[in-house]
mmCIF file of N, CA and C and ligand atoms in Angstrom:
data_model
loop_
_atom_site.group_PDB
_atom_site.id
_atom_site.type_symbol
_atom_site.label_atom_id
_atom_site.label_comp_id
_atom_site.label_asym_id
_atom_site.label_seq_id
_atom_site.Cartn_x
_atom_site.Cartn_y
_atom_site.Cartn_z
ATOM 1 N N MET U 1 -53.003 42.604 45.040
ATOM 2 C CA MET U 1 -52.481 41.593 44.110
ATOM 3 C C MET U 1 -52.188 42.254 42.772
ATOM 4 N N SER U 2 -50.981 42.076 42.234
ATOM 5 C CA SER U 2 -50.624 42.733 40.978
ATOM 6 C C SER U 2 -51.425 42.144 39.823
ATOM 7 N N ALA U 3 -51.848 43.022 38.912
ATOM 8 C CA ALA U 3 -52.577 42.566 37.726
ATOM 9 C C ALA U 3 -52.042 43.317 36.525
ATOM 10 N N ASP U 4 -52.070 42.640 35.380
ATOM 11 C CA ASP U 4 -51.617 43.244 34.134
ATOM 12 C C ASP U 4 -52.865 43.496 33.296
ATOM 13 N N GLN U 5 -53.077 44.745 32.946
ATOM 14 C CA GLN U 5 -54.337 45.139 32.297
ATOM 15 C C GLN U 5 -54.573 44.435 30.972
ATOM 16 N N GLY U 6 -53.490 44.081 30.282
ATOM 17 C CA GLY U 6 -53.665 43.438 28.987
ATOM 18 C C GLY U 6 -53.706 41.920 29.055
ATOM 19 N N CYS U 7 -53.715 41.379 30.264
ATOM 20 C CA CYS U 7 -53.539 39.927 30.413
ATOM 21 C C CYS U 7 -54.895 39.220 30.514
ATOM 22 N N LEU U 8 -55.087 38.250 29.633
ATOM 23 C CA LEU U 8 -56.337 37.485 29.606
ATOM 24 C C LEU U 8 -56.624 36.822 30.952
ATOM 25 N N PHE U 9 -55.621 36.189 31.546
ATOM 26 C CA PHE U 9 -55.880 35.451 32.784
ATOM 27 C C PHE U 9 -56.107 36.404 33.959
ATOM 28 N N CYS U 10 -55.460 37.569 33.958
ATOM 29 C CA CYS U 10 -55.785 38.567 34.986
ATOM 30 C C CYS U 10 -57.242 38.994 34.855
ATOM 31 N N LYS U 11 -57.738 39.084 33.625
ATOM 32 C CA LYS U 11 -59.150 39.462 33.423
ATOM 33 C C LYS U 11 -60.078 38.358 33.918
ATOM 34 N N ILE U 12 -59.705 37.102 33.704
ATOM 35 C CA ILE U 12 -60.519 35.998 34.233
ATOM 36 C C ILE U 12 -60.508 36.032 35.764
ATOM 37 N N ILE U 13 -59.342 36.261 36.355
ATOM 38 C CA ILE U 13 -59.239 36.336 37.820
ATOM 39 C C ILE U 13 -60.096 37.479 38.360
ATOM 40 N N ALA U 14 -60.128 38.589 37.634
ATOM 41 C CA ALA U 14 -60.931 39.758 38.047
ATOM 42 C C ALA U 14 -62.403 39.615 37.666
ATOM 43 N N GLN U 15 -62.754 38.472 37.077
ATOM 44 C CA GLN U 15 -64.130 38.171 36.646
ATOM 45 C C GLN U 15 -64.643 39.154 35.600
ATOM 46 N N GLN U 16 -63.714 39.703 34.817
ATOM 47 C CA GLN U 16 -64.110 40.560 33.687
ATOM 48 C C GLN U 16 -64.403 39.717 32.456
ATOM 49 N N ILE U 17 -63.872 38.497 32.441
ATOM 50 C CA ILE U 17 -64.135 37.521 31.381
ATOM 51 C C ILE U 17 -64.590 36.245 32.085
ATOM 52 N N PRO U 18 -65.679 35.609 31.601
ATOM 53 C CA PRO U 18 -66.174 34.419 32.296
ATOM 54 C C PRO U 18 -65.287 33.193 32.076
ATOM 55 N N ALA U 19 -65.300 32.318 33.047
ATOM 56 C CA ALA U 19 -64.595 31.036 32.923
ATOM 57 C C ALA U 19 -65.322 30.030 33.806
ATOM 58 N N LYS U 20 -65.135 28.751 33.465
ATOM 59 C CA LYS U 20 -65.729 27.689 34.278
ATOM 60 C C LYS U 20 -64.745 27.340 35.386
ATOM 61 N N THR U 21 -64.883 28.043 36.485
ATOM 62 C CA THR U 21 -63.957 27.873 37.609
ATOM 63 C C THR U 21 -64.269 26.580 38.354
ATOM 64 N N VAL U 22 -63.220 25.786 38.597
ATOM 65 C CA VAL U 22 -63.406 24.520 39.311
ATOM 66 C C VAL U 22 -62.750 24.537 40.694
ATOM 67 N N TYR U 23 -61.928 25.538 40.966
ATOM 68 C CA TYR U 23 -61.267 25.634 42.271
ATOM 69 C C TYR U 23 -60.762 27.056 42.426
ATOM 70 N N GLU U 24 -60.799 27.565 43.656
ATOM 71 C CA GLU U 24 -60.119 28.833 43.927
ATOM 72 C C GLU U 24 -59.766 28.937 45.386
ATOM 73 N N ASP U 25 -58.675 29.622 45.647
ATOM 74 C CA ASP U 25 -58.284 29.954 47.016
ATOM 75 C C ASP U 25 -57.568 31.298 46.968
ATOM 76 N N GLN U 26 -56.912 31.654 48.053
ATOM 77 C CA GLN U 26 -56.298 32.987 48.128
ATOM 78 C C GLN U 26 -55.141 33.166 47.147
ATOM 79 N N LEU U 27 -54.535 32.054 46.765
ATOM 80 C CA LEU U 27 -53.325 32.132 45.949
ATOM 81 C C LEU U 27 -53.547 31.830 44.475
ATOM 82 N N ALA U 28 -54.551 31.007 44.173
ATOM 83 C CA ALA U 28 -54.678 30.485 42.809
ATOM 84 C C ALA U 28 -56.135 30.228 42.457
ATOM 85 N N ILE U 29 -56.385 30.183 41.146
ATOM 86 C CA ILE U 29 -57.685 29.694 40.689
ATOM 87 C C ILE U 29 -57.426 28.635 39.614
ATOM 88 N N ALA U 30 -58.442 27.803 39.392
ATOM 89 C CA ALA U 30 -58.358 26.789 38.338
ATOM 90 C C ALA U 30 -59.665 26.821 37.565
ATOM 91 N N PHE U 31 -59.541 26.774 36.244
ATOM 92 C CA PHE U 31 -60.737 26.799 35.393
ATOM 93 C C PHE U 31 -60.514 25.900 34.190
ATOM 94 N N GLU U 32 -61.620 25.505 33.575
ATOM 95 C CA GLU U 32 -61.543 24.600 32.418
ATOM 96 C C GLU U 32 -60.936 25.319 31.222
ATOM 97 N N ASP U 33 -60.047 24.630 30.508
ATOM 98 C CA ASP U 33 -59.473 25.188 29.287
ATOM 99 C C ASP U 33 -60.582 25.318 28.236
ATOM 100 N N ILE U 34 -60.594 26.435 27.518
ATOM 101 C CA ILE U 34 -61.643 26.700 26.538
ATOM 102 C C ILE U 34 -61.510 25.793 25.310
ATOM 103 N N ASN U 35 -60.338 25.215 25.117
ATOM 104 C CA ASN U 35 -60.078 24.343 23.966
ATOM 105 C C ASN U 35 -59.433 23.056 24.470
ATOM 106 N N PRO U 36 -60.241 22.210 25.141
ATOM 107 C CA PRO U 36 -59.653 21.075 25.873
ATOM 108 C C PRO U 36 -58.959 20.067 24.972
ATOM 109 N N GLN U 37 -57.810 19.600 25.442
ATOM 110 C CA GLN U 37 -57.009 18.618 24.706
ATOM 111 C C GLN U 37 -57.121 17.220 25.313
ATOM 112 N N ALA U 38 -57.991 17.074 26.290
ATOM 113 C CA ALA U 38 -58.213 15.788 26.960
ATOM 114 C C ALA U 38 -59.545 15.901 27.690
ATOM 115 N N PRO U 39 -60.126 14.751 28.098
ATOM 116 C CA PRO U 39 -61.404 14.812 28.816
ATOM 117 C C PRO U 39 -61.356 15.729 30.047
ATOM 118 N N VAL U 40 -60.245 15.714 30.750
ATOM 119 C CA VAL U 40 -60.018 16.708 31.814
ATOM 120 C C VAL U 40 -58.884 17.616 31.348
ATOM 121 N N HIS U 41 -59.145 18.900 31.260
ATOM 122 C CA HIS U 41 -58.101 19.866 30.900
ATOM 123 C C HIS U 41 -58.399 21.160 31.658
ATOM 124 N N VAL U 42 -57.659 21.321 32.721
ATOM 125 C CA VAL U 42 -57.857 22.447 33.630
ATOM 126 C C VAL U 42 -56.577 23.276 33.657
ATOM 127 N N LEU U 43 -56.729 24.582 33.763
ATOM 128 C CA LEU U 43 -55.589 25.482 33.909
ATOM 129 C C LEU U 43 -55.546 25.976 35.347
ATOM 130 N N ILE U 44 -54.398 25.834 35.982
ATOM 131 C CA ILE U 44 -54.220 26.259 37.372
ATOM 132 C C ILE U 44 -53.317 27.484 37.340
ATOM 133 N N VAL U 45 -53.837 28.588 37.858
ATOM 134 C CA VAL U 45 -53.256 29.908 37.592
ATOM 135 C C VAL U 45 -53.056 30.661 38.911
ATOM 136 N N PRO U 46 -51.853 31.166 39.172
ATOM 137 C CA PRO U 46 -51.688 31.994 40.371
ATOM 138 C C PRO U 46 -52.432 33.310 40.204
ATOM 139 N N ARG U 47 -52.989 33.820 41.277
ATOM 140 C CA ARG U 47 -53.650 35.133 41.188
ATOM 141 C C ARG U 47 -52.643 36.228 40.839
ATOM 142 N N LYS U 48 -51.410 36.047 41.276
ATOM 143 C CA LYS U 48 -50.368 37.033 40.977
ATOM 144 C C LYS U 48 -49.952 36.929 39.516
ATOM 145 N N HIS U 49 -49.843 38.062 38.844
ATOM 146 C CA HIS U 49 -49.399 38.062 37.447
ATOM 147 C C HIS U 49 -47.888 37.878 37.395
ATOM 148 N N ILE U 50 -47.488 36.680 36.960
ATOM 149 C CA ILE U 50 -46.072 36.392 36.702
ATOM 150 C C ILE U 50 -46.048 35.899 35.258
ATOM 151 N N PRO U 51 -45.333 36.583 34.364
ATOM 152 C CA PRO U 51 -45.451 36.240 32.938
ATOM 153 C C PRO U 51 -45.004 34.834 32.592
ATOM 154 N N ASP U 52 -43.932 34.366 33.184
ATOM 155 C CA ASP U 52 -43.429 33.028 32.861
ATOM 156 C C ASP U 52 -42.522 32.551 33.992
ATOM 157 N N ILE U 53 -42.092 31.307 33.879
ATOM 158 C CA ILE U 53 -41.276 30.710 34.947
ATOM 159 C C ILE U 53 -39.962 31.468 35.122
ATOM 160 N N SER U 54 -39.430 31.977 34.014
ATOM 161 C CA SER U 54 -38.159 32.708 34.086
ATOM 162 C C SER U 54 -38.303 34.023 34.843
ATOM 163 N N SER U 55 -39.513 34.506 35.003
ATOM 164 C CA SER U 55 -39.762 35.769 35.713
ATOM 165 C C SER U 55 -40.008 35.557 37.202
ATOM 166 N N MET U 56 -40.001 34.295 37.639
ATOM 167 C CA MET U 56 -40.202 34.020 39.067
ATOM 168 C C MET U 56 -39.113 34.676 39.905
ATOM 169 N N THR U 57 -39.491 35.119 41.089
ATOM 170 C CA THR U 57 -38.504 35.572 42.068
ATOM 171 C C THR U 57 -38.414 34.516 43.170
ATOM 172 N N ASP U 58 -37.456 34.698 44.058
ATOM 173 C CA ASP U 58 -37.327 33.775 45.190
ATOM 174 C C ASP U 58 -38.639 33.670 45.965
ATOM 175 N N LYS U 59 -39.343 34.791 46.059
ATOM 176 C CA LYS U 59 -40.597 34.818 46.839
ATOM 177 C C LYS U 59 -41.706 33.993 46.191
ATOM 178 N N ASP U 60 -41.567 33.683 44.916
ATOM 179 C CA ASP U 60 -42.633 32.970 44.197
ATOM 180 C C ASP U 60 -42.503 31.450 44.285
ATOM 181 N N ARG U 61 -41.461 30.973 44.945
ATOM 182 C CA ARG U 61 -41.205 29.521 44.911
ATOM 183 C C ARG U 61 -42.350 28.727 45.521
ATOM 184 N N GLU U 62 -42.841 29.167 46.668
ATOM 185 C CA GLU U 62 -43.937 28.427 47.302
ATOM 186 C C GLU U 62 -45.211 28.545 46.490
ATOM 187 N N LEU U 63 -45.413 29.698 45.877
ATOM 188 C CA LEU U 63 -46.621 29.917 45.069
ATOM 189 C C LEU U 63 -46.661 28.949 43.891
ATOM 190 N N VAL U 64 -45.547 28.789 43.210
ATOM 191 C CA VAL U 64 -45.521 27.870 42.066
ATOM 192 C C VAL U 64 -45.662 26.428 42.550
ATOM 193 N N GLY U 65 -45.079 26.109 43.683
ATOM 194 C CA GLY U 65 -45.293 24.786 44.266
ATOM 195 C C GLY U 65 -46.765 24.553 44.588
ATOM 196 N N HIS U 66 -47.436 25.590 45.012
ATOM 197 C CA HIS U 66 -48.862 25.493 45.351
ATOM 198 C C HIS U 66 -49.688 25.060 44.140
ATOM 199 N N LEU U 67 -49.282 25.492 42.944
ATOM 200 C CA LEU U 67 -50.030 25.114 41.732
ATOM 201 C C LEU U 67 -50.048 23.592 41.583
ATOM 202 N N PHE U 68 -48.932 22.947 41.924
ATOM 203 C CA PHE U 68 -48.871 21.478 41.827
ATOM 204 C C PHE U 68 -49.729 20.820 42.901
ATOM 205 N N TRP U 69 -49.793 21.435 44.057
ATOM 206 C CA TRP U 69 -50.683 20.914 45.119
ATOM 207 C C TRP U 69 -52.137 20.963 44.652
ATOM 208 N N VAL U 70 -52.515 22.060 44.005
ATOM 209 C CA VAL U 70 -53.886 22.175 43.472
ATOM 210 C C VAL U 70 -54.100 21.121 42.381
ATOM 211 N N ALA U 71 -53.101 20.916 41.536
ATOM 212 C CA ALA U 71 -53.226 19.913 40.464
ATOM 213 C C ALA U 71 -53.484 18.531 41.058
ATOM 214 N N ALA U 72 -52.750 18.163 42.085
ATOM 215 C CA ALA U 72 -52.929 16.841 42.702
ATOM 216 C C ALA U 72 -54.320 16.712 43.313
ATOM 217 N N LYS U 73 -54.781 17.774 43.923
ATOM 218 C CA LYS U 73 -56.135 17.764 44.529
ATOM 219 C C LYS U 73 -57.194 17.585 43.438
ATOM 220 N N LEU U 74 -57.075 18.325 42.347
ATOM 221 C CA LEU U 74 -58.071 18.237 41.271
ATOM 222 C C LEU U 74 -57.976 16.894 40.550
ATOM 223 N N ALA U 75 -56.763 16.371 40.407
ATOM 224 C CA ALA U 75 -56.600 15.051 39.789
ATOM 225 C C ALA U 75 -57.331 14.004 40.620
ATOM 226 N N SER U 76 -57.199 14.095 41.930
ATOM 227 C CA SER U 76 -57.887 13.158 42.811
ATOM 228 C C SER U 76 -59.393 13.306 42.676
ATOM 229 N N GLU U 77 -59.867 14.527 42.695
ATOM 230 C CA GLU U 77 -61.320 14.776 42.605
ATOM 231 C C GLU U 77 -61.893 14.311 41.274
ATOM 232 N N ASN U 78 -61.060 14.300 40.242
ATOM 233 C CA ASN U 78 -61.529 13.889 38.911
ATOM 234 C C ASN U 78 -61.247 12.419 38.610
ATOM 235 N N GLY U 79 -60.822 11.668 39.612
ATOM 236 C CA GLY U 79 -60.613 10.235 39.450
ATOM 237 C C GLY U 79 -59.428 9.873 38.572
ATOM 238 N N LEU U 80 -58.400 10.720 38.569
ATOM 239 C CA LEU U 80 -57.264 10.513 37.668
ATOM 240 C C LEU U 80 -56.092 9.797 38.323
ATOM 241 N N ILE U 81 -56.199 9.477 39.605
ATOM 242 C CA ILE U 81 -55.026 8.969 40.311
ATOM 243 C C ILE U 81 -54.585 7.608 39.755
ATOM 244 N N GLY U 82 -55.545 6.715 39.511
ATOM 245 C CA GLY U 82 -55.183 5.368 39.067
ATOM 246 C C GLY U 82 -54.463 5.361 37.734
ATOM 247 N N GLY U 83 -55.022 6.008 36.743
ATOM 248 C CA GLY U 83 -54.463 5.989 35.394
ATOM 249 C C GLY U 83 -53.314 6.942 35.193
ATOM 250 N N GLY U 84 -53.271 7.965 36.003
ATOM 251 C CA GLY U 84 -52.233 8.972 35.853
ATOM 252 C C GLY U 84 -52.743 10.197 35.131
ATOM 253 N N TYR U 85 -51.920 11.197 35.124
ATOM 254 C CA TYR U 85 -52.296 12.468 34.496
ATOM 255 C C TYR U 85 -51.034 13.213 34.125
ATOM 256 N N ARG U 86 -51.201 14.208 33.269
ATOM 257 C CA ARG U 86 -50.048 14.982 32.817
ATOM 258 C C ARG U 86 -50.199 16.428 33.268
ATOM 259 N N MET U 87 -49.087 17.027 33.689
ATOM 260 C CA MET U 87 -49.052 18.451 33.997
ATOM 261 C C MET U 87 -48.027 19.098 33.084
ATOM 262 N N VAL U 88 -48.413 20.213 32.496
ATOM 263 C CA VAL U 88 -47.568 20.864 31.499
ATOM 264 C C VAL U 88 -47.500 22.357 31.794
ATOM 265 N N ILE U 89 -46.285 22.911 31.689
ATOM 266 C CA ILE U 89 -46.132 24.367 31.609
ATOM 267 C C ILE U 89 -45.379 24.648 30.318
ATOM 268 N N ASN U 90 -46.041 25.287 29.377
ATOM 269 C CA ASN U 90 -45.378 25.752 28.169
ATOM 270 C C ASN U 90 -44.719 27.080 28.513
ATOM 271 N N ASN U 91 -43.413 27.142 28.431
ATOM 272 C CA ASN U 91 -42.693 28.334 28.881
ATOM 273 C C ASN U 91 -41.958 28.978 27.721
ATOM 274 N N GLY U 92 -42.501 30.075 27.242
ATOM 275 C CA GLY U 92 -41.882 30.787 26.107
ATOM 276 C C GLY U 92 -42.544 30.407 24.789
ATOM 277 N N ARG U 93 -42.405 31.289 23.825
ATOM 278 C CA ARG U 93 -43.110 31.161 22.545
ATOM 279 C C ARG U 93 -42.813 29.850 21.830
ATOM 280 N N GLU U 94 -41.564 29.474 21.770
ATOM 281 C CA GLU U 94 -41.211 28.259 21.019
ATOM 282 C C GLU U 94 -41.652 26.992 21.749
ATOM 283 N N ALA U 95 -41.956 27.127 23.010
ATOM 284 C CA ALA U 95 -42.491 25.986 23.768
ATOM 285 C C ALA U 95 -44.012 25.930 23.695
ATOM 286 N N GLY U 96 -44.611 26.903 23.017
ATOM 287 C CA GLY U 96 -46.063 26.878 22.846
ATOM 288 C C GLY U 96 -46.835 27.772 23.793
ATOM 289 N N GLN U 97 -46.120 28.594 24.572
ATOM 290 C CA GLN U 97 -46.851 29.492 25.478
ATOM 291 C C GLN U 97 -47.552 30.579 24.675
ATOM 292 N N THR U 98 -48.847 30.737 24.916
ATOM 293 C CA THR U 98 -49.625 31.769 24.218
ATOM 294 C C THR U 98 -50.199 32.805 25.179
ATOM 295 N N VAL U 99 -50.344 32.444 26.443
ATOM 296 C CA VAL U 99 -50.827 33.393 27.448
ATOM 297 C C VAL U 99 -49.690 33.604 28.450
ATOM 298 N N PHE U 100 -49.238 34.851 28.555
ATOM 299 C CA PHE U 100 -48.032 35.122 29.333
ATOM 300 C C PHE U 100 -48.377 35.518 30.769
ATOM 301 N N HIS U 101 -49.001 34.557 31.420
ATOM 302 C CA HIS U 101 -49.300 34.569 32.863
ATOM 303 C C HIS U 101 -49.172 33.094 33.245
ATOM 304 N N ILE U 102 -48.238 32.784 34.124
ATOM 305 C CA ILE U 102 -47.942 31.377 34.430
ATOM 306 C C ILE U 102 -49.222 30.574 34.634
ATOM 307 N N HIS U 103 -49.256 29.395 34.020
ATOM 308 C CA HIS U 103 -50.384 28.485 34.257
ATOM 309 C C HIS U 103 -49.899 27.061 34.080
ATOM 310 N N LEU U 104 -50.430 26.205 34.934
ATOM 311 C CA LEU U 104 -50.124 24.780 34.894
ATOM 312 C C LEU U 104 -51.312 24.077 34.250
ATOM 313 N N HIS U 105 -51.065 23.394 33.134
ATOM 314 C CA HIS U 105 -52.113 22.581 32.514
ATOM 315 C C HIS U 105 -52.200 21.259 33.270
ATOM 316 N N LEU U 106 -53.411 20.873 33.662
ATOM 317 C CA LEU U 106 -53.673 19.527 34.187
ATOM 318 C C LEU U 106 -54.515 18.806 33.145
ATOM 319 N N LEU U 107 -53.958 17.705 32.622
ATOM 320 C CA LEU U 107 -54.630 16.947 31.562
ATOM 321 C C LEU U 107 -54.796 15.512 32.018
ATOM 322 N N GLY U 108 -55.969 14.944 31.752
ATOM 323 C CA GLY U 108 -56.188 13.560 32.134
ATOM 324 C C GLY U 108 -57.402 12.978 31.451
ATOM 325 N N GLY U 109 -57.573 11.658 31.641
ATOM 326 C CA GLY U 109 -58.728 10.981 31.075
ATOM 327 C C GLY U 109 -58.459 10.327 29.743
ATOM 328 N N ARG U 110 -57.215 10.355 29.302
ATOM 329 C CA ARG U 110 -56.824 9.605 28.104
ATOM 330 C C ARG U 110 -55.348 9.247 28.230
ATOM 331 N N VAL U 111 -54.865 8.441 27.259
ATOM 332 C CA VAL U 111 -53.443 8.064 27.241
ATOM 333 C C VAL U 111 -52.675 9.140 26.477
ATOM 334 N N PHE U 112 -51.506 9.516 26.998
ATOM 335 C CA PHE U 112 -50.686 10.554 26.367
ATOM 336 C C PHE U 112 -49.433 9.943 25.757
ATOM 337 N N ALA U 113 -49.026 10.514 24.641
ATOM 338 C CA ALA U 113 -47.802 10.058 23.975
ATOM 339 C C ALA U 113 -46.584 10.808 24.520
ATOM 340 N N TRP U 114 -45.424 10.213 24.292
ATOM 341 C CA TRP U 114 -44.139 10.868 24.607
ATOM 342 C C TRP U 114 -43.158 10.501 23.513
ATOM 343 N N PRO U 115 -42.367 11.383 22.952
ATOM 344 C CA PRO U 115 -42.221 12.780 23.366
ATOM 345 C C PRO U 115 -43.379 13.645 22.916
ATOM 346 N N PRO U 116 -43.568 14.778 23.579
ATOM 347 C CA PRO U 116 -44.635 15.708 23.185
ATOM 348 C C PRO U 116 -44.278 16.354 21.854
ATOM 349 N N GLY U 117 -45.285 16.832 21.166
ATOM 350 C CA GLY U 117 -45.061 17.447 19.861
ATOM 351 C C GLY U 117 -44.456 18.823 19.955
HETATM 352 P P1 AMP Z 201 -50.497 28.082 26.647
HETATM 353 O O1 AMP Z 201 -50.577 27.920 25.149
HETATM 354 O O2 AMP Z 201 -49.678 27.041 27.339
HETATM 355 O O3 AMP Z 201 -50.075 29.495 27.011
HETATM 356 O O4 AMP Z 201 -51.961 27.848 27.201
HETATM 357 C C1 AMP Z 201 -52.979 28.790 27.078
HETATM 358 C C2 AMP Z 201 -54.261 28.032 27.184
HETATM 359 O O5 AMP Z 201 -55.305 28.958 27.469
HETATM 360 C C3 AMP Z 201 -54.669 27.297 25.911
HETATM 361 O O6 AMP Z 201 -54.778 25.905 26.191
HETATM 362 C C4 AMP Z 201 -56.020 27.922 25.554
HETATM 363 O O7 AMP Z 201 -56.934 26.988 25.028
HETATM 364 C C5 AMP Z 201 -56.478 28.490 26.882
HETATM 365 N N1 AMP Z 201 -57.397 29.604 26.808
HETATM 366 C C6 AMP Z 201 -57.326 30.683 26.005
HETATM 367 N N2 AMP Z 201 -58.346 31.526 26.247
HETATM 368 C C7 AMP Z 201 -59.070 30.968 27.255
HETATM 369 C C8 AMP Z 201 -60.248 31.344 27.959
HETATM 370 N N3 AMP Z 201 -60.900 32.487 27.696
HETATM 371 N N4 AMP Z 201 -60.723 30.525 28.917
HETATM 372 C C9 AMP Z 201 -60.086 29.357 29.194
HETATM 373 N N5 AMP Z 201 -58.968 28.943 28.570
HETATM 374 C C10 AMP Z 201 -58.468 29.732 27.613
HETATM 375 ZN ZN1 ZN Z 202 -51.948 38.131 34.253
#
């Protein structure tokens, strides 16, 4: 599995930095965001280092789809189905991306405004 030595999330995947992992499988892991923006705030991260959505290749399509499958599973486990939940990918600096390894934010447990800030 490709890893980027300078990447925070690759270090979490390699267990060089601790995280509160809530799910893992062969393709992805999910852990609690260190600075939660909602009662439930989990990051769903592919094990493969892909810097952003624009860097995806054709081969990554199922992998990125898998992140949404994990989000739905965790939303169900956290009792978020009735009220709803938000999934966010900040892609690129001006969109708020700070960690350049694709990750899907799963947020729930409160009401969200639209449009986003
Ligand atoms: P983004 O700004 O969309 O790239 O999201 C990066 C997210 O990673 C932010 O919500 C941060 O709070 C979160 N984060 C940064 N460092 C850690 C860490 N060590 N463990 C868990 N989450 C982190
Ligand atoms: Zn990485």
